[in-house]
Amino acid sequence: MSRVYAIGESLLDIFFRDGEVFASRPGGSMLNTSVSLGRLGMPVYMLTEYAMDQVGHVIENFLKDNGVGLDHICRFEEGKTALALAFLDEGGEASYDFYKHYPGQRLKISLPDFKAGDIVLFGSFYALLPEIRSHIIPILKKAKARGALVIYDPNIRSPHRKEIDQLRVAILENISMADIVRGSDEDFNNIFNINNPHDAFGEVQRSGCQCLIYTMNKSGVHLISKKQNQFYKVPEIQTISTVGAGDSFNAGVIYTLWTKKLESKDIQVLPLQTWNEIIETGIQFASIVCKSLDNYIPVDFASKMRGLAE
């Protein structure tokens, strides 16, 4: 059976509104996606790290409870599990402050035995850190050599824009490793000062990837590849939080790719009908997550999706 691997940071999201803490959830972009996939009963594994502290125990128990494999986890004793403070505005949009204390040795994990049909998701600022890239790049090269399908989500937010000139080389290398780039309009504005999907695809294509899924929040989704150029509307909803929207969209895309047994070699020849299902499932997942404070699809929704797939 093919497996899904997500490489990324694990942390605890602490939510604020009007200056008051009102909730906390295990988070991190790849963790959010992994939990949604675990709730769907998929064989998903995280490649991540967190401390041997109380917050780390909370995260590990949460991953276990939601069916996420822990075979490639690093638990460190020197340092603390990362925290993310999310300040929500009236529209549910979040701005962040991060608190991190990592050890000198990072991401000391056993590597998966990748094979064709596996799916690997990576991204965010975590994938740009020099101390992490020395581990991630060999992992990605191994995955690609074995025929795994690689998805990159840049997830570059405005606080990183001031250092984007130093980060861009690593971002371009990450794009070159991917079969699919799933990036937001905010990502491409921050990275390239670009404000439309066609220019964004030009940058992605020049970097060596031939497929872009460009999400624009409530303004819709654009799919662009060598063969496809398609726009998708998103439904109007009452948004509570957008924190897990992109991560849940990724989960919908991966869920559809996995259930259809699609591989890296298939991406450039997929018919529009298949792409429609992939993108619409991503939109469905993102929309339902925006209606709550959770960063992952609800358990009851996941159960219904599992029933439909059987």
Coordinates of C-alpha atoms in Angstrom, one line a residue:
M1 CA 0.0 0.0 0.0
S2 CA 1.2 3.5 -0.9
R3 CA 2.0 5.8 2.0
V4 CA 1.9 9.6 2.6
Y5 CA 4.8 11.4 4.3
A6 CA 4.7 14.9 5.6
I7 CA 7.9 16.7 6.5
G8 CA 7.4 19.7 8.7
E9 CA 7.3 21.5 12.1
S10 CA 5.1 20.4 15.0
L11 CA 4.0 23.1 17.5
L12 CA 1.2 24.2 19.7
D13 CA -1.1 26.9 18.3
I14 CA -2.4 29.3 21.0
F15 CA -5.3 31.4 19.7
F16 CA -6.0 35.0 20.8
R17 CA -9.0 37.3 20.1
D18 CA -9.3 40.8 21.4
G19 CA -6.1 40.2 23.5
E20 CA -7.4 37.1 25.3
V21 CA -6.4 33.5 24.9
F22 CA -9.5 31.4 24.0
A23 CA -8.2 28.1 22.6
S24 CA -5.1 26.0 21.8
R25 CA -4.5 23.2 19.3
P26 CA -1.6 21.1 18.1
G27 CA -0.5 22.7 14.9
G28 CA 2.1 23.3 12.2
S29 CA 1.1 23.1 8.5
M30 CA 2.2 19.5 7.9
L31 CA 0.8 18.3 11.2
N32 CA -2.6 19.8 10.3
T33 CA -2.6 18.0 6.9
S34 CA -1.4 14.8 8.5
V35 CA -4.2 14.8 11.1
S36 CA -6.9 15.3 8.4
L37 CA -5.4 12.4 6.5
G38 CA -5.1 10.2 9.6
R39 CA -8.8 10.8 10.4
L40 CA -9.6 9.6 6.9
G41 CA -7.8 6.3 7.7
M42 CA -4.9 6.9 5.3
P43 CA -1.4 5.5 6.1
V44 CA 0.2 8.9 6.9
Y45 CA 3.5 9.5 8.7
M46 CA 5.1 12.7 9.9
L47 CA 8.8 13.4 9.7
T48 CA 9.1 16.0 12.5
E49 CA 10.6 16.9 15.9
Y50 CA 9.3 18.0 19.3
A51 CA 10.7 18.0 22.8
M52 CA 10.4 15.6 25.7
D53 CA 8.2 18.2 27.5
Q54 CA 4.5 18.5 28.4
V55 CA 3.7 20.2 25.1
G56 CA 5.5 17.5 23.2
H57 CA 3.5 14.9 25.0
V58 CA 0.3 16.7 24.1
I59 CA 1.3 16.7 20.4
E60 CA 2.4 13.1 20.4
N61 CA -0.8 11.8 22.0
F62 CA -2.8 13.9 19.6
L63 CA -1.0 12.4 16.6
K64 CA -1.5 8.9 18.0
D65 CA -5.2 9.5 18.6
N66 CA -5.7 10.7 15.0
G67 CA -3.9 7.8 13.3
V68 CA -0.7 9.6 12.3
G69 CA 2.4 7.3 12.2
L70 CA 5.3 8.1 14.5
D71 CA 8.0 5.9 13.0
H72 CA 10.0 9.0 11.9
I73 CA 9.7 11.3 14.9
C74 CA 12.6 12.9 16.7
R75 CA 12.0 13.6 20.5
F76 CA 14.7 15.9 21.9
E77 CA 15.6 16.6 25.5
E78 CA 17.6 19.8 25.1
G79 CA 15.1 22.5 24.2
K80 CA 11.4 23.1 24.2
T81 CA 8.5 22.3 21.8
A82 CA 7.7 25.3 19.6
L83 CA 4.7 27.6 20.3
A84 CA 2.8 29.7 17.8
L85 CA 0.6 32.6 19.0
A86 CA -2.2 33.2 16.5
F87 CA -4.0 36.5 16.8
L88 CA -7.3 36.4 14.9
D89 CA -9.0 39.5 13.5
E90 CA -12.8 39.9 13.0
G91 CA -12.7 38.0 9.7
G92 CA -10.8 35.0 11.2
E93 CA -7.5 35.9 9.5
A94 CA -4.5 35.3 11.7
S95 CA -1.2 37.0 12.3
Y96 CA 1.5 35.1 14.3
D97 CA 4.3 35.3 16.8
F98 CA 6.5 32.3 17.2
Y99 CA 8.5 31.0 20.3
K100 CA 11.2 28.4 19.5
H101 CA 14.0 26.7 21.4
Y102 CA 15.5 23.9 19.4
P103 CA 18.7 21.8 20.1
G104 CA 21.8 22.0 18.0
Q105 CA 21.2 18.6 16.4
R106 CA 18.0 18.7 14.4
L107 CA 15.6 16.2 12.8
K108 CA 17.6 13.0 13.8
I109 CA 15.1 10.5 12.3
S110 CA 15.1 7.2 10.5
L111 CA 14.4 7.6 6.8
P112 CA 11.3 6.0 5.1
D113 CA 11.7 3.3 2.5
F114 CA 10.0 5.3 -0.3
K115 CA 8.4 3.6 -3.3
A116 CA 6.4 4.6 -6.4
G117 CA 2.9 5.7 -5.4
D118 CA 4.0 7.3 -2.2
I119 CA 3.2 11.0 -1.7
V120 CA 5.6 13.4 0.1
L121 CA 4.4 16.8 1.3
F122 CA 6.9 19.5 2.5
G123 CA 7.1 23.2 2.9
S124 CA 6.8 26.3 5.0
F125 CA 9.6 28.3 6.6
Y126 CA 10.8 25.1 8.2
A127 CA 11.9 23.7 4.8
L128 CA 14.2 26.8 4.4
L129 CA 16.2 26.6 7.5
P130 CA 19.8 25.6 6.7
E131 CA 20.0 23.2 9.7
I132 CA 16.9 21.4 8.4
R133 CA 17.7 21.5 4.7
S134 CA 20.8 19.4 5.2
H135 CA 18.3 16.7 6.2
I136 CA 15.4 17.4 3.9
I137 CA 17.1 17.6 0.6
P138 CA 18.6 14.1 0.8
I139 CA 15.1 12.8 1.9
L140 CA 13.5 14.5 -1.1
K141 CA 16.1 13.2 -3.5
K142 CA 15.6 9.7 -2.2
A143 CA 11.8 10.0 -2.5
K144 CA 12.0 11.2 -6.1
A145 CA 14.5 8.6 -7.1
R146 CA 12.1 5.9 -5.9
G147 CA 9.2 7.5 -7.8
A148 CA 7.3 9.2 -5.0
L149 CA 5.0 12.1 -5.9
V150 CA 6.3 15.3 -4.2
I151 CA 4.2 18.3 -3.3
Y152 CA 5.6 21.6 -2.1
D153 CA 3.7 24.3 -0.2
P154 CA 5.9 27.4 0.2
N155 CA 3.6 28.9 2.9
I156 CA 5.7 32.1 3.1
R157 CA 4.0 34.7 5.2
S158 CA 4.6 38.5 5.5
P159 CA 7.0 38.4 8.5
H160 CA 9.5 36.5 6.3
R161 CA 9.3 39.1 3.5
K162 CA 12.1 41.2 4.9
E163 CA 14.6 38.3 4.4
I164 CA 13.1 36.9 1.2
D165 CA 16.2 37.8 -0.9
Q166 CA 18.2 35.4 1.3
L167 CA 15.5 32.7 1.2
R168 CA 14.7 32.8 -2.5
V169 CA 17.5 30.4 -3.6
A170 CA 16.2 27.7 -1.2
I171 CA 12.6 28.3 -2.3
L172 CA 13.5 27.9 -6.0
E173 CA 15.4 24.7 -5.2
N174 CA 12.3 23.4 -3.3
I175 CA 10.1 24.2 -6.3
S176 CA 12.5 22.3 -8.5
M177 CA 12.1 19.2 -6.4
A178 CA 8.3 19.2 -6.7
D179 CA 5.8 17.5 -9.0
I180 CA 3.1 19.9 -7.8
V181 CA 3.4 23.3 -6.1
R182 CA 0.4 24.4 -4.1
G183 CA 0.9 28.0 -3.2
S184 CA -1.3 30.9 -2.2
D185 CA -1.5 34.4 -3.8
E186 CA 0.1 35.7 -0.6
D187 CA 3.0 33.2 -1.0
F188 CA 3.8 34.4 -4.5
N189 CA 3.4 38.1 -3.6
N190 CA 5.9 37.7 -0.8
I191 CA 8.4 35.6 -2.8
F192 CA 8.3 37.2 -6.2
N193 CA 6.1 40.3 -5.8
I194 CA 3.7 38.7 -8.2
N195 CA -0.1 39.1 -8.0
N196 CA -1.6 36.8 -10.6
P197 CA -1.5 33.0 -11.3
H198 CA 0.0 33.1 -14.8
D199 CA 3.1 35.0 -13.7
A200 CA 3.4 32.7 -10.7
F201 CA 3.3 29.7 -13.0
G202 CA 6.0 31.3 -15.1
E203 CA 8.3 31.4 -12.0
V204 CA 7.3 27.8 -11.0
Q205 CA 7.9 26.5 -14.5
R206 CA 11.3 28.2 -14.8
S207 CA 12.3 26.5 -11.6
G208 CA 11.5 23.1 -13.0
C209 CA 8.0 22.3 -11.8
Q210 CA 5.2 22.0 -14.4
C211 CA 2.1 22.1 -12.2
L212 CA 0.8 24.9 -10.0
I213 CA -2.3 25.0 -7.8
Y214 CA -2.7 28.7 -7.0
T215 CA -5.2 29.4 -4.2
M216 CA -6.6 32.9 -3.6
N217 CA -8.7 32.5 -0.4
K218 CA -12.3 33.4 -1.0
S219 CA -11.4 34.6 -4.6
G220 CA -11.0 31.0 -5.9
V221 CA -8.4 28.6 -7.1
H222 CA -6.4 28.4 -10.3
L223 CA -4.9 25.3 -11.7
I224 CA -2.1 25.8 -14.3
S225 CA 0.0 23.1 -16.0
K226 CA 1.3 22.4 -19.5
K227 CA -2.1 21.0 -20.4
Q228 CA -4.5 22.7 -18.0
N229 CA -5.6 26.3 -17.3
Q230 CA -8.7 26.2 -15.1
F231 CA -10.3 28.5 -12.6
Y232 CA -12.5 27.3 -9.7
K233 CA -14.9 29.3 -7.5
V234 CA -15.1 28.7 -3.8
P235 CA -18.4 28.8 -1.8
E236 CA -19.3 31.7 0.4
I237 CA -19.1 30.7 4.1
Q238 CA -19.1 32.1 7.6
T239 CA -15.4 32.0 8.4
I240 CA -14.3 31.5 12.0
S241 CA -10.6 30.8 11.4
T242 CA -8.5 30.5 8.3
V243 CA -5.5 29.1 10.2
G244 CA -5.9 25.5 8.8
A245 CA -7.5 26.4 5.4
G246 CA -4.5 25.8 3.1
D247 CA -3.3 22.7 5.1
S248 CA -6.8 21.2 4.7
F249 CA -6.9 22.1 1.0
N250 CA -3.6 20.1 0.7
A251 CA -5.3 17.2 2.6
G252 CA -8.1 17.2 0.1
V253 CA -5.7 17.2 -2.9
I254 CA -3.6 14.3 -1.4
Y255 CA -6.7 12.3 -0.4
T256 CA -7.9 12.4 -4.0
L257 CA -4.5 11.6 -5.5
W258 CA -4.1 8.7 -3.1
T259 CA -7.5 7.2 -3.5
K260 CA -7.2 7.3 -7.3
K261 CA -3.7 5.7 -7.0
L262 CA -2.1 8.5 -9.0
E263 CA 1.7 8.7 -9.3
S264 CA 4.3 11.2 -10.2
K265 CA 4.3 10.1 -13.8
D266 CA 0.6 10.7 -14.1
I267 CA 0.5 14.4 -13.2
Q268 CA 1.1 15.9 -16.6
V269 CA -1.4 13.7 -18.4
L270 CA -4.4 13.9 -16.0
P271 CA -7.7 14.7 -17.8
L272 CA -9.6 17.8 -16.7
Q273 CA -12.3 15.7 -15.1
T274 CA -9.8 14.2 -12.7
W275 CA -8.3 17.6 -11.9
N276 CA -11.8 18.9 -11.2
E277 CA -12.3 16.2 -8.6
I278 CA -8.9 16.9 -7.0
I279 CA -9.4 20.7 -6.7
E280 CA -13.0 20.5 -5.7
T281 CA -12.2 18.1 -2.9
G282 CA -9.4 20.5 -1.7
I283 CA -12.0 23.3 -1.7
Q284 CA -14.5 21.2 0.2
F285 CA -11.9 20.3 2.9
A286 CA -10.7 23.9 3.3
S287 CA -14.3 25.3 3.5
I288 CA -15.3 23.0 6.3
V289 CA -12.2 23.7 8.3
C290 CA -12.8 27.5 8.0
K291 CA -16.0 27.0 9.9
S292 CA -14.3 26.0 13.2
L293 CA -11.2 26.7 15.3
D294 CA -9.8 23.3 14.4
N295 CA -7.0 23.1 11.8
Y296 CA -8.1 19.7 10.5
I297 CA -11.3 18.2 9.1
P298 CA -13.8 17.1 11.7
V299 CA -14.0 13.5 12.7
D300 CA -17.6 13.1 11.6
F301 CA -16.9 14.6 8.2
A302 CA -13.9 12.2 7.8
S303 CA -16.1 9.2 8.7
K304 CA -18.6 10.2 6.0
M305 CA -15.7 10.5 3.4
R306 CA -14.4 7.1 4.4
G307 CA -17.9 5.6 4.0
L308 CA -18.2 7.1 0.5
A309 CA -14.8 5.7 -0.5
E310 CA -15.7 2.1 0.6

